[in-house]
XYZ file of C-alpha atoms in Angstrom:
757
model
C -0.033 0.094 0.122
C 1.154 3.203 -0.781
C 0.634 6.333 1.740
C 0.489 10.131 1.079
C 1.841 13.071 3.187
C -1.295 13.511 4.974
C -0.981 9.849 6.058
C -3.935 8.461 4.252
C -3.867 5.572 2.473
C -4.613 5.097 -0.985
C -6.226 2.026 -2.585
C -4.422 1.252 -5.912
C -6.935 1.390 -8.707
C -7.717 -2.217 -10.298
C -7.858 -2.543 -13.829
C -11.353 -3.270 -15.131
C -11.895 -6.405 -17.215
C -13.456 -5.435 -20.472
C -13.568 -9.089 -22.045
C -15.086 -11.138 -19.534
C -15.386 -14.161 -22.277
C -13.407 -17.331 -21.314
C -10.111 -17.948 -22.461
C -9.593 -20.160 -25.285
C -7.041 -22.074 -23.254
C -8.071 -22.924 -19.837
C -5.499 -23.658 -17.338
C -6.398 -25.727 -14.136
C -4.895 -25.762 -10.598
C -3.721 -29.358 -11.225
C -1.850 -28.118 -14.574
C 0.050 -25.394 -12.506
C 1.365 -27.930 -9.850
C 2.518 -30.243 -12.607
C 4.214 -27.330 -14.527
C 5.996 -26.342 -11.101
C 7.022 -29.767 -10.427
C 8.680 -30.102 -13.868
C 10.583 -26.907 -13.738
C 11.867 -27.840 -10.262
C 10.959 -24.465 -8.797
C 10.732 -25.115 -5.287
C 13.921 -27.766 -4.998
C 16.451 -26.474 -2.434
C 20.088 -27.228 -2.993
C 21.391 -30.172 -0.916
C 23.187 -28.922 2.517
C 26.902 -28.874 2.275
C 28.608 -31.978 3.365
C 30.396 -31.553 6.908
C 33.613 -33.445 7.855
C 34.207 -34.241 11.576
C 38.133 -33.734 12.085
C 38.718 -34.253 15.761
C 36.946 -35.665 18.792
C 35.722 -32.676 20.150
C 34.013 -31.787 16.912
C 32.306 -35.347 17.206
C 31.221 -34.822 20.702
C 29.381 -31.420 20.004
C 27.822 -33.365 16.691
C 26.622 -36.011 18.916
C 25.351 -33.831 21.560
C 23.029 -31.698 19.058
C 21.703 -34.779 17.433
C 20.954 -36.267 20.742
C 19.364 -33.199 21.921
C 17.287 -33.179 18.733
C 16.052 -36.529 19.148
C 15.087 -35.923 22.782
C 13.362 -32.633 22.082
C 11.186 -34.824 19.400
C 10.551 -37.404 21.900
C 9.619 -34.749 24.657
C 7.222 -33.107 22.294
C 5.339 -36.486 21.152
C 6.093 -39.668 23.203
C 3.659 -41.683 21.131
C 5.304 -41.214 17.783
C 7.367 -44.612 18.080
C 8.957 -43.836 14.662
C 11.035 -40.967 16.401
C 12.141 -43.523 19.022
C 13.019 -46.021 16.296
C 15.106 -43.366 14.455
C 16.805 -42.415 17.505
C 17.830 -46.084 18.396
C 18.902 -46.519 15.093
C 21.170 -43.576 14.968
C 22.622 -44.670 18.363
C 23.083 -48.064 16.740
C 24.994 -46.594 13.568
C 27.531 -45.219 16.141
C 27.916 -48.541 17.557
C 26.360 -47.349 20.725
C 24.460 -50.728 21.491
C 24.053 -49.832 25.048
C 22.392 -46.659 24.293
C 20.055 -47.958 21.837
C 18.947 -50.879 23.882
C 18.119 -48.216 26.476
C 16.162 -46.351 24.151
C 14.168 -49.366 23.034
C 13.430 -50.095 26.564
C 12.200 -46.490 27.068
C 9.823 -46.912 23.885
C 8.689 -50.281 25.055
C 7.625 -48.439 28.348
C 5.678 -46.083 26.181
C 3.843 -48.853 24.006
C 4.850 -52.191 24.570
C 2.180 -53.883 22.126
C 4.022 -52.219 19.120
C 5.048 -54.841 16.699
C 7.565 -53.204 14.762
C 9.295 -52.053 17.860
C 9.757 -55.411 19.223
C 10.872 -56.428 15.871
C 13.640 -53.656 15.362
C 14.846 -54.401 18.917
C 15.255 -58.008 18.416
C 16.871 -57.421 14.947
C 19.394 -54.993 16.486
C 20.406 -57.498 18.899
C 20.728 -60.195 16.278
C 22.985 -58.068 14.042
C 25.112 -57.166 17.059
C 25.385 -61.020 17.704
C 23.943 -60.707 21.284
C 22.004 -63.998 21.092
C 20.941 -64.062 24.545
C 19.778 -60.621 24.573
C 17.780 -61.489 21.282
C 16.304 -64.853 22.922
C 15.378 -62.703 25.905
C 13.485 -60.135 23.717
C 11.743 -62.841 21.653
C 10.396 -64.514 24.986
C 9.297 -61.199 26.295
C 7.501 -60.507 22.916
C 5.864 -64.004 22.627
C 4.786 -63.588 26.280
C 3.349 -60.208 25.909
C 1.693 -60.846 22.195
C 1.187 -64.611 21.646
C -1.173 -64.361 18.903
C 1.419 -62.466 16.657
C 2.578 -65.188 14.344
C 5.304 -63.222 13.159
C 7.222 -63.372 16.565
C 7.148 -67.210 16.618
C 8.385 -67.501 13.130
C 11.300 -65.157 13.622
C 12.008 -67.071 17.261
C 11.894 -70.531 15.556
C 13.872 -69.435 12.432
C 16.647 -68.029 14.781
C 16.840 -70.958 17.073
C 17.170 -73.329 13.928
C 19.646 -70.845 12.246
C 21.762 -71.094 15.582
C 21.455 -74.984 15.411
C 19.575 -75.288 18.772
C 16.885 -77.798 17.569
C 15.601 -78.560 21.176
C 15.267 -74.892 21.743
C 13.527 -74.570 18.378
C 11.021 -77.674 19.123
C 10.344 -76.037 22.584
C 9.644 -72.917 20.921
C 7.054 -74.750 18.635
C 5.446 -76.584 21.336
C 4.910 -73.318 23.200
C 3.421 -71.981 20.107
C 1.032 -75.060 19.395
C -0.612 -74.793 22.996
C -2.227 -71.593 21.719
C -3.546 -73.388 18.818
C -2.433 -71.195 15.934
C -3.760 -71.292 12.152
C -2.845 -74.158 9.835
C 0.421 -72.621 8.420
C 2.042 -72.723 11.990
C 1.104 -76.502 12.099
C 2.583 -77.096 8.703
C 5.697 -75.183 9.564
C 6.255 -77.315 12.821
C 5.527 -80.787 10.603
C 8.066 -79.410 7.944
C 10.634 -78.494 10.780
C 10.373 -82.100 11.922
C 10.551 -83.694 8.776
C 13.879 -81.751 7.771
C 15.377 -83.516 10.738
C 13.842 -86.940 9.715
C 11.326 -87.229 12.913
C 8.730 -88.877 11.082
C 6.894 -90.223 14.356
C 6.992 -86.778 15.876
C 5.462 -85.260 12.681
C 2.715 -87.865 12.913
C 1.834 -87.225 16.249
C 1.725 -83.398 15.296
C -0.582 -84.279 12.427
C -2.829 -86.284 15.050
C -2.988 -83.060 17.053
C -3.547 -81.080 13.912
C -6.600 -82.752 12.910
C -8.234 -82.455 16.177
C -7.752 -78.642 16.363
C -8.483 -77.823 13.019
C -10.981 -80.953 11.857
C -11.321 -80.181 8.229
C -11.569 -82.541 5.418
C -8.477 -81.117 3.422
C -6.444 -81.637 6.692
C -7.291 -85.134 7.171
C -6.541 -85.547 3.420
C -3.111 -84.054 3.961
C -2.783 -86.496 6.944
C -3.548 -89.461 4.820
C -1.208 -88.400 1.977
C 1.642 -87.865 4.451
C 1.393 -91.571 5.327
C 1.194 -92.486 1.893
C 3.940 -90.243 0.841
C 6.223 -92.059 3.561
C 5.069 -95.733 2.508
C 2.753 -96.160 5.432
C -0.280 -97.716 3.186
C -2.408 -99.182 5.936
C -1.611 -96.028 8.452
C -2.641 -94.015 5.312
C -6.035 -96.342 4.848
C -6.650 -96.099 8.452
C -6.520 -92.305 8.577
C -9.120 -92.339 5.467
C -11.508 -94.489 7.325
C -11.088 -92.531 10.538
C -11.908 -89.432 8.561
C -15.308 -91.002 7.121
C -16.285 -92.195 10.501
C -15.100 -88.780 12.204
C -17.222 -86.949 9.441
C -20.387 -89.178 9.727
C -23.238 -88.900 7.565
C -24.085 -85.207 8.524
C -20.928 -83.416 7.526
C -19.966 -85.596 4.550
C -17.695 -84.118 1.884
C -17.564 -85.466 -1.606
C -13.873 -84.333 -1.686
C -12.954 -86.811 1.208
C -14.491 -89.900 -0.642
C -12.761 -88.731 -3.992
C -9.347 -88.797 -2.367
C -10.236 -92.093 -0.675
C -11.105 -93.720 -3.956
C -7.893 -92.280 -5.709
C -5.941 -93.563 -2.990
C -7.492 -97.332 -3.345
C -7.276 -96.866 -7.208
C -3.598 -96.193 -6.785
C -3.147 -99.178 -4.682
C -5.288 -101.274 -7.501
C -8.002 -102.219 -5.263
C -10.763 -101.725 -7.742
C -13.527 -103.060 -5.781
C -12.973 -101.017 -2.868
C -12.915 -97.906 -5.088
C -16.394 -99.068 -6.363
C -17.734 -99.727 -3.066
C -16.397 -96.218 -1.881
C -18.220 -94.405 -4.833
C -21.405 -96.260 -4.159
C -21.241 -95.565 -0.256
C -20.607 -91.917 -1.022
C -23.358 -91.460 -3.791
C -25.973 -92.762 -1.641
C -25.308 -90.468 1.296
C -24.309 -87.064 -0.546
C -26.924 -84.996 -2.063
C -27.196 -84.649 -5.968
C -26.058 -81.078 -6.131
C -23.154 -81.902 -3.872
C -21.736 -84.883 -5.804
C -21.102 -83.236 -9.233
C -17.420 -84.103 -8.930
C -17.882 -87.508 -7.319
C -20.142 -88.434 -10.254
C -17.495 -87.142 -12.662
C -14.601 -89.192 -11.120
C -16.756 -92.244 -10.801
C -17.767 -92.188 -14.410
C -14.101 -91.553 -15.358
C -13.136 -94.647 -13.015
C -15.587 -97.222 -14.440
C -14.624 -96.036 -18.026
C -11.239 -96.743 -17.232
C -11.551 -100.057 -14.997
C -15.176 -101.261 -15.201
C -17.437 -103.045 -17.796
C -20.419 -101.909 -19.765
C -22.696 -102.621 -16.757
C -20.560 -100.573 -14.388
C -21.009 -97.612 -16.801
C -24.701 -97.916 -16.912
C -25.016 -97.991 -13.274
C -23.004 -94.886 -13.014
C -25.551 -93.118 -15.220
C -28.523 -94.641 -13.746
C -27.247 -93.618 -10.350
C -26.557 -89.857 -11.473
C -30.082 -89.946 -13.139
C -31.723 -91.340 -10.216
C -30.352 -88.554 -8.014
C -31.323 -85.813 -10.569
C -35.225 -87.149 -10.552
C -35.128 -87.582 -6.553
C -34.389 -83.648 -6.510
C -36.836 -83.067 -9.081
C -39.915 -84.789 -7.079
C -38.355 -83.659 -3.786
C -38.779 -79.746 -4.972
C -41.874 -80.415 -6.688
C -43.893 -83.776 -5.511
C -46.666 -82.993 -8.071
C -44.781 -82.835 -10.907
C -45.956 -85.879 -12.544
C -43.732 -85.940 -15.530
C -40.591 -86.105 -13.428
C -42.556 -89.091 -11.785
C -42.973 -90.844 -14.964
C -39.426 -90.294 -16.058
C -38.197 -91.420 -12.694
C -40.597 -94.707 -12.885
C -39.153 -95.379 -16.420
C -35.503 -95.331 -15.304
C -36.167 -97.639 -12.192
C -38.484 -100.031 -14.035
C -35.490 -100.708 -16.305
C -32.839 -101.468 -13.983
C -34.478 -101.977 -10.370
C -36.322 -104.932 -8.529
C -39.837 -105.154 -8.182
C -40.038 -103.763 -4.397
C -38.133 -100.870 -5.563
C -40.157 -99.894 -8.316
C -43.408 -100.519 -6.137
C -42.229 -98.117 -3.357
C -41.583 -95.438 -6.185
C -44.830 -96.029 -7.524
C -46.491 -95.946 -4.143
C -44.540 -92.393 -3.191
C -45.822 -91.199 -6.662
C -49.468 -92.122 -6.293
C -49.693 -90.507 -2.636
C -49.355 -86.964 -4.395
C -52.972 -86.692 -4.865
C -54.071 -83.433 -6.665
C -55.114 -80.772 -4.367
C -58.213 -79.606 -6.319
C -61.005 -81.905 -7.392
C -60.862 -80.637 -11.162
C -60.545 -83.230 -14.048
C -57.844 -81.005 -15.732
C -55.679 -81.545 -12.509
C -55.959 -85.296 -12.629
C -55.276 -86.131 -16.070
C -51.634 -86.414 -15.831
C -52.192 -88.243 -12.088
C -54.561 -90.888 -13.289
C -51.751 -92.154 -15.648
C -49.504 -93.248 -12.568
C -52.280 -95.647 -11.589
C -52.616 -96.900 -15.224
C -48.779 -97.568 -15.292
C -48.647 -99.050 -11.940
C -51.528 -101.493 -12.886
C -49.795 -102.429 -16.251
C -46.388 -102.888 -14.532
C -47.965 -105.224 -12.014
C -49.587 -107.098 -14.811
C -47.095 -107.234 -17.513
C -43.735 -107.126 -15.840
C -44.462 -108.538 -12.419
C -47.360 -110.966 -13.579
C -49.069 -110.444 -10.181
C -53.055 -110.500 -11.382
C -54.001 -110.122 -7.664
C -51.845 -107.126 -6.962
C -53.032 -105.552 -10.466
C -56.582 -106.304 -9.129
C -55.996 -104.124 -5.957
C -54.325 -101.387 -7.928
C -57.396 -100.753 -10.151
C -59.629 -100.996 -7.386
C -57.944 -98.621 -5.196
C -57.728 -96.308 -8.154
C -61.395 -96.208 -8.703
C -61.974 -95.765 -4.834
C -59.824 -92.666 -5.088
C -61.625 -90.834 -8.115
C -64.440 -88.462 -6.925
C -67.143 -90.038 -9.555
C -69.840 -87.821 -8.669
C -67.764 -85.043 -10.037
C -65.984 -86.607 -12.885
C -64.513 -89.941 -14.041
C -62.017 -91.477 -16.418
C -63.491 -93.950 -18.685
C -59.852 -95.255 -19.667
C -59.343 -96.778 -16.276
C -62.679 -98.599 -16.226
C -62.094 -100.042 -19.589
C -58.663 -100.941 -18.693
C -59.795 -102.898 -15.890
C -62.661 -104.847 -17.537
C -59.878 -105.606 -20.337
C -57.679 -107.016 -17.596
C -60.636 -109.217 -16.218
C -61.175 -110.599 -19.703
C -57.525 -111.386 -20.030
C -57.967 -113.231 -16.657
C -61.025 -115.176 -18.090
C -63.149 -113.343 -15.520
C -66.069 -112.520 -18.057
C -68.545 -112.044 -15.029
C -66.056 -109.646 -13.107
C -65.410 -107.703 -16.581
C -69.473 -107.154 -17.065
C -69.728 -106.117 -13.170
C -67.009 -103.712 -13.591
C -68.700 -102.038 -16.532
C -72.221 -102.092 -15.190
C -70.854 -100.370 -12.005
C -69.212 -97.891 -14.358
C -72.471 -97.149 -16.279
C -74.462 -96.957 -13.009
C -72.092 -94.684 -11.183
C -71.098 -92.481 -14.141
C -72.625 -92.958 -17.455
C -70.845 -91.268 -20.064
C -70.305 -91.945 -24.093
C -66.970 -93.516 -24.201
C -67.893 -95.885 -21.497
C -70.875 -97.057 -23.328
C -69.232 -97.232 -26.603
C -66.471 -99.285 -24.840
C -68.872 -101.651 -23.403
C -70.776 -102.200 -26.613
C -67.424 -102.889 -28.509
C -66.563 -105.314 -25.607
C -69.858 -107.079 -26.210
C -69.474 -107.270 -30.029
C -66.059 -108.917 -29.787
C -67.701 -111.454 -27.618
C -70.387 -111.847 -30.136
C -73.366 -111.115 -27.448
C -75.623 -109.215 -29.771
C -78.657 -109.283 -27.423
C -76.513 -107.603 -24.873
C -75.441 -105.133 -27.548
C -79.019 -104.261 -28.386
C -79.962 -103.533 -24.438
C -76.699 -101.607 -24.181
C -77.876 -99.750 -27.236
C -81.161 -98.959 -25.915
C -79.509 -97.890 -22.803
C -77.170 -95.605 -24.661
C -80.228 -94.003 -26.480
C -82.064 -93.411 -23.392
C -78.839 -91.450 -21.637
C -78.190 -89.583 -24.975
C -81.072 -89.522 -27.665
C -79.535 -86.569 -29.500
C -76.280 -88.642 -30.693
C -76.880 -89.527 -34.282
C -73.824 -91.637 -34.357
C -75.282 -94.019 -31.851
C -78.483 -94.429 -34.020
C -76.347 -94.926 -36.792
C -74.148 -97.622 -35.045
C -77.222 -99.421 -34.005
C -78.982 -99.417 -37.338
C -75.578 -100.848 -38.891
C -75.667 -103.638 -36.356
C -79.154 -104.509 -37.200
C -78.417 -104.522 -40.953
C -75.203 -106.621 -40.306
C -77.544 -109.081 -38.379
C -79.820 -109.131 -41.397
C -82.986 -107.438 -39.555
C -83.746 -104.706 -42.137
C -87.071 -103.615 -40.800
C -85.667 -103.277 -37.499
C -82.988 -101.140 -38.854
C -85.415 -99.108 -40.754
C -87.553 -98.633 -37.548
C -84.320 -97.357 -35.717
C -83.776 -94.785 -38.485
C -87.437 -93.613 -38.470
C -86.978 -93.235 -34.618
C -83.764 -91.091 -35.161
C -85.113 -88.787 -37.603
C -88.303 -88.212 -35.326
C -86.016 -87.052 -32.675
C -86.734 -83.172 -31.559
C -82.919 -82.680 -31.025
C -80.154 -83.945 -32.980
C -76.485 -83.201 -32.981
C -75.705 -84.086 -36.639
C -78.954 -84.600 -38.432
C -77.181 -84.133 -41.829
C -75.047 -87.274 -41.328
C -78.155 -89.223 -39.956
C -80.316 -88.461 -43.046
C -77.439 -89.362 -45.385
C -76.942 -92.433 -43.684
C -80.881 -93.316 -43.871
C -80.527 -92.486 -47.499
C -77.563 -94.684 -48.163
C -79.145 -97.505 -46.284
C -82.267 -97.214 -48.462
C -80.122 -97.052 -51.645
C -78.052 -100.108 -50.544
C -81.278 -101.972 -49.953
C -82.223 -100.778 -53.499
C -85.596 -99.298 -52.254
C -85.590 -96.511 -54.728
C -89.067 -95.524 -53.825
C -88.371 -95.144 -50.064
C -85.337 -93.369 -51.098
C -87.378 -90.712 -53.021
C -89.599 -90.163 -50.254
C -86.762 -89.754 -47.761
C -85.329 -86.943 -50.066
C -88.714 -85.302 -50.406
C -89.033 -85.294 -46.641
C -85.857 -83.896 -46.049
C -86.419 -81.427 -48.700
C -89.633 -80.331 -46.791
C -87.225 -79.545 -43.746
C -84.305 -77.809 -45.379
C -83.659 -76.366 -48.944
C -80.026 -76.909 -48.940
C -78.308 -77.032 -52.175
C -76.388 -80.087 -51.303
C -79.763 -82.098 -50.744
C -80.924 -80.979 -54.146
C -77.644 -81.850 -55.925
C -77.667 -85.138 -54.011
C -81.293 -85.911 -54.934
C -80.269 -85.185 -58.632
C -77.356 -87.323 -58.679
C -79.423 -90.192 -57.242
C -82.019 -89.988 -59.812
C -78.872 -89.938 -62.429
C -77.631 -92.964 -61.101
C -80.837 -95.122 -61.344
C -80.794 -97.197 -64.398
C -84.037 -96.167 -66.080
C -85.043 -94.394 -69.210
C -86.564 -91.603 -67.715
C -83.613 -90.642 -65.517
C -82.392 -87.658 -67.310
C -85.833 -86.408 -67.392
C -86.249 -87.010 -63.738
C -82.737 -85.427 -63.053
C -83.707 -82.291 -65.046
C -86.745 -81.721 -63.402
C -85.299 -81.757 -59.911
C -82.795 -79.327 -61.009
C -85.798 -77.087 -62.467
C -87.258 -77.392 -59.113
C -84.535 -76.673 -57.108
C -83.720 -73.487 -59.255
C -87.536 -72.468 -58.608
C -87.130 -73.136 -54.884
C -83.886 -71.494 -54.345
C -85.033 -67.831 -56.298
C -85.744 -66.434 -52.832
C -82.420 -67.917 -51.128
C -80.155 -65.193 -49.756
C -77.124 -67.298 -50.287
C -76.541 -66.442 -54.001
C -73.441 -68.859 -53.861
C -75.360 -71.806 -53.174
C -77.684 -71.071 -56.029
C -74.803 -70.513 -58.370
C -73.542 -73.887 -57.155
C -76.782 -75.648 -58.087
C -76.553 -73.981 -61.581
C -72.883 -74.820 -62.118
C -73.988 -78.661 -61.098
C -76.941 -78.366 -63.402
C -74.572 -76.989 -66.432
C -72.207 -79.971 -65.904
C -75.073 -82.190 -66.057
C -76.389 -80.579 -69.315
C -72.852 -80.674 -70.789
C -72.247 -84.234 -70.251
C -76.153 -85.800 -70.954
C -77.813 -82.643 -72.549
C -78.184 -80.914 -76.080
C -77.221 -77.656 -77.218
C -80.599 -76.313 -76.404
C -80.836 -77.346 -72.753
C -77.193 -76.073 -72.250
C -78.043 -72.629 -73.795
C -81.052 -72.603 -71.588
C -79.013 -73.296 -68.330
C -76.526 -70.822 -69.509
C -78.851 -68.220 -69.782
C -79.647 -68.792 -66.258
C -76.197 -68.226 -64.762
C -75.616 -65.017 -63.014
C -73.192 -62.037 -63.634
C -70.561 -61.145 -61.153
C -70.429 -57.457 -60.238
C -68.619 -55.606 -57.676
C -70.243 -53.507 -55.278
C -69.562 -51.174 -52.071
C -71.327 -51.150 -48.718
C -70.806 -49.038 -45.891
C -69.268 -50.280 -42.586
C -70.313 -49.321 -39.061
C -68.005 -50.006 -36.090
C -69.194 -51.581 -32.884
C -69.570 -48.011 -31.266
C -71.874 -46.874 -34.158
C -69.405 -44.875 -35.769
C -68.560 -44.705 -39.559
C -65.623 -47.529 -40.344
C -65.477 -46.428 -44.012
C -66.518 -48.797 -46.940
C -65.895 -52.216 -48.296
C -65.955 -53.659 -51.792
C -67.658 -57.145 -52.397
C -68.745 -59.454 -55.166
C -72.483 -59.906 -55.841
C -74.410 -62.031 -58.381
C -77.237 -60.604 -60.511
C -79.267 -63.445 -62.060
C -81.179 -63.022 -65.085
C -84.345 -63.853 -63.804
C -84.016 -61.408 -61.086
C -82.459 -58.811 -63.454
C -85.931 -59.114 -65.357
C -87.722 -57.175 -62.529
C -84.956 -54.518 -62.206
C -84.988 -52.334 -65.118
C -82.521 -50.105 -64.031
C -79.916 -52.540 -63.928
C -80.514 -53.051 -67.874
C -80.413 -49.624 -68.401
C -77.202 -49.318 -66.465
C -75.434 -52.141 -68.774
C -76.654 -50.291 -71.844
C -75.040 -46.954 -70.852
C -71.802 -48.871 -69.733
C -71.688 -50.198 -73.337
C -72.463 -46.963 -74.912
C -69.392 -45.521 -72.752
C -67.042 -48.136 -73.746
C -68.016 -47.557 -77.359
C -66.990 -43.868 -76.938
C -63.548 -44.716 -75.468
C -62.909 -47.083 -78.199
C -63.827 -44.441 -80.649
C -61.346 -41.825 -79.025
C -58.647 -44.232 -79.079
C -59.094 -44.886 -82.850
C -59.999 -41.865 -84.710
C -58.957 -43.078 -88.080
C -62.081 -45.294 -87.901
C -64.063 -45.747 -91.215
C -67.366 -43.359 -91.606
C -69.453 -46.523 -91.115
C -68.038 -47.686 -88.021
C -68.286 -44.292 -86.883
C -71.785 -43.894 -87.592
C -72.546 -47.576 -86.030
C -70.728 -46.384 -82.690
C -71.993 -42.630 -82.689
C -75.580 -43.100 -81.817
C -76.386 -43.540 -78.144
C -78.816 -46.201 -76.879
C -82.087 -44.854 -77.068
C -84.679 -44.884 -74.403
C -86.522 -47.634 -76.577
C -84.122 -50.356 -75.542
C -86.091 -51.682 -72.878
C -83.695 -54.635 -72.405
C -80.145 -55.326 -71.822
C -78.579 -57.447 -74.314
C -77.467 -60.961 -73.349
C -73.633 -61.189 -73.385
C -72.687 -64.941 -73.968
C -69.429 -66.252 -72.253
C -66.520 -66.861 -74.233
C -65.519 -69.907 -72.038
C -68.515 -71.880 -70.670
C -66.145 -73.678 -68.137
C -65.487 -70.388 -66.362
C -67.399 -70.897 -62.832
C -67.919 -67.319 -61.731
C -68.448 -65.714 -65.174
C -70.994 -67.827 -66.906
C -72.788 -64.938 -68.421
C -70.468 -62.233 -68.075
C -67.402 -60.590 -70.148
C -65.409 -59.931 -67.153
C -67.626 -56.696 -66.385
C -67.023 -55.437 -62.882
C -69.642 -53.029 -61.932
C -68.838 -51.191 -58.748
C -72.259 -50.097 -57.127
C -73.235 -48.319 -54.208
C -75.790 -49.833 -51.913
C -77.420 -46.389 -51.248
C -78.727 -46.272 -54.645
C -77.668 -49.151 -56.916
C -79.913 -47.949 -59.693
C -78.410 -44.493 -60.034
C -74.706 -44.636 -59.152
C -72.505 -46.857 -61.061
C -68.806 -46.409 -62.183
C -67.515 -47.014 -65.403
C -64.671 -49.283 -65.337
C -61.349 -49.045 -67.422
C -60.685 -51.023 -70.541
C -59.957 -54.179 -68.864
C -61.772 -56.415 -71.840
C -60.189 -57.267 -74.806
C -61.029 -55.757 -78.399
C -62.713 -59.194 -79.203
C -65.211 -58.931 -76.114
C -65.933 -55.265 -77.091
C -66.670 -55.854 -80.629
C -68.910 -58.994 -79.595
C -70.970 -56.484 -77.350
C -71.523 -54.266 -80.007
C -73.068 -56.718 -82.241
C -75.023 -58.130 -79.801
C -76.175 -54.759 -78.796
C -77.128 -53.836 -82.511
C -79.169 -57.120 -82.808
C -81.186 -56.267 -79.774
C -81.594 -52.608 -81.272
C -82.870 -54.269 -84.446
C -85.394 -56.827 -82.710
C -86.887 -53.910 -80.717
C -87.344 -51.959 -83.646
C -89.322 -54.577 -85.493
C -91.391 -55.071 -82.388
C -92.428 -51.690 -82.529
């Protein structure tokens, strides 16, 4: 700061920063520090070296240094590094006694400092003060017995000095504290260095008791094996298996035991060990065990042994699956299939009993569909594999007692039970079973199965009674009526079969009446009762006017070998066409006309063919408005409609539209060919007059075309709102031949109308 003569302080002016935008190159504090370090701006030159020339100067130097160390200690006694630096400085001057004194003073301050003890003992060992060092180690391990570093240093020093007894004594003192595993291994290795195998064995005995882990037992056994004590090694493994028991069993112990026996060529013992382990270890903990067992069997076993390994592994997997979810019936099926192939009957029965004990918790048929197959497989196993009929009968009876028949039943198990009794030549028992089934829970499958059973036994009277029961239970089932009638037909009782059909078609409700009528008609045709067949067709047509009935009726008349068959067939087609004029399904009417056309093409003349061709409809394209569910407008859709000539005669507007469309095409043709002859221009220039009351009939060029019988591929797009007034002229998608043909037909029609006028 600057001051004026009056003593007032003057604040220097600060330059205003005009441009406050950030600089293009930004410099960070880190960058500044890094540059300062690189340029060595703060490095001080080293102090000059001093040379001490006489004793007085040396004493003065020592005094100053000691005073500095003492001052540092006095300022902060707890900083052990100051004590260590002080003692090391004294040690560098060979002042061992002073250094010892400093270490002792430091230990009074912090006797639990590990570094302090280590530095103190190292100083004594460097100065070859063995007793002092031994004394320091004794004090250290007494005060801090859990610091393993002291024990390692102490035992190493004693061993280096050749004091084996003192080293062993130190180890023994250490082992009383039960240190970690590495300390025991150090003690064992120490004894082995001096060939004291018995002492090492005794140490191992104590070691596996202090640290009872599998890996330590394995190390003990391998120690015995390595030194040639095979019997001792086997005994160690056996003691380990006994020690851990079945609760804390480990696969690594058995793998090591098996490998040991494998090296001794005791293959049967290896196999026994693996099987013993697999029976006691859970599957998820025995992956390595399975792996080594499989490798062993591949090396030393036969095919049966390898299969046993795989089966054992699969069995463990299935056991875990069914234990996790007892109602997983698919897992039970796989498990049972496995044990059926390799296990004895008692084991298989045990698994079946465990499986069927898992009853579905809900009495709904969908939950029981898989479960019931356990019972079925159980019964079939007892019958086919074990060949125990009595046990099989008990299984069937137990399953039937378990199923809640009032809610649902399974016809399959009733039928299997009855078939089993027949195989046992117990026909009365089989009938009793089926009678019980029908009495408890009648259903279609049961009745059908019972009837098939009696048919195989050729008991036709029983079949009749069963059919009667069946029809009382389900009178609307057309298949049953048909089968009953077929049975009577086979037995030669035609009148009875006809009466059954009459009863059937007289039922108020049927599930498939068309099948029933067809079967009745086929029956009469087969009996060559053509009069009855015609009556059946007429009765059926009174109920329905379906096009397939008319076509079938016509084909029936055509199939009869008589002189009037063509006339009758044609008459049926005409009646069908008249009857279907009011039919809303125009496709069915078209189907009838096509069938009629095919008939006339094969059996008729040109005149009858032309007559049918004139009845074929014209295919037009229309539009209709769509409405969504909420009533809103959903747009328009195009669809195809059929216009029959008989219907078009009552709608003159359609004829007028057809004439207008033809005139429009002629105009387009005239524009495209301006160099036409005057005669052709005169023919095409005049539009259709109002006198043309009927549209020309346009014959198809290809009679085999189904949907375009009387059309020349003319697609009319009509609006349902006003079909008579709104029509769109299509583009020229017809060929020139079709256009010329339309013109000629139009001229003929005009000429004809003029003559009439």
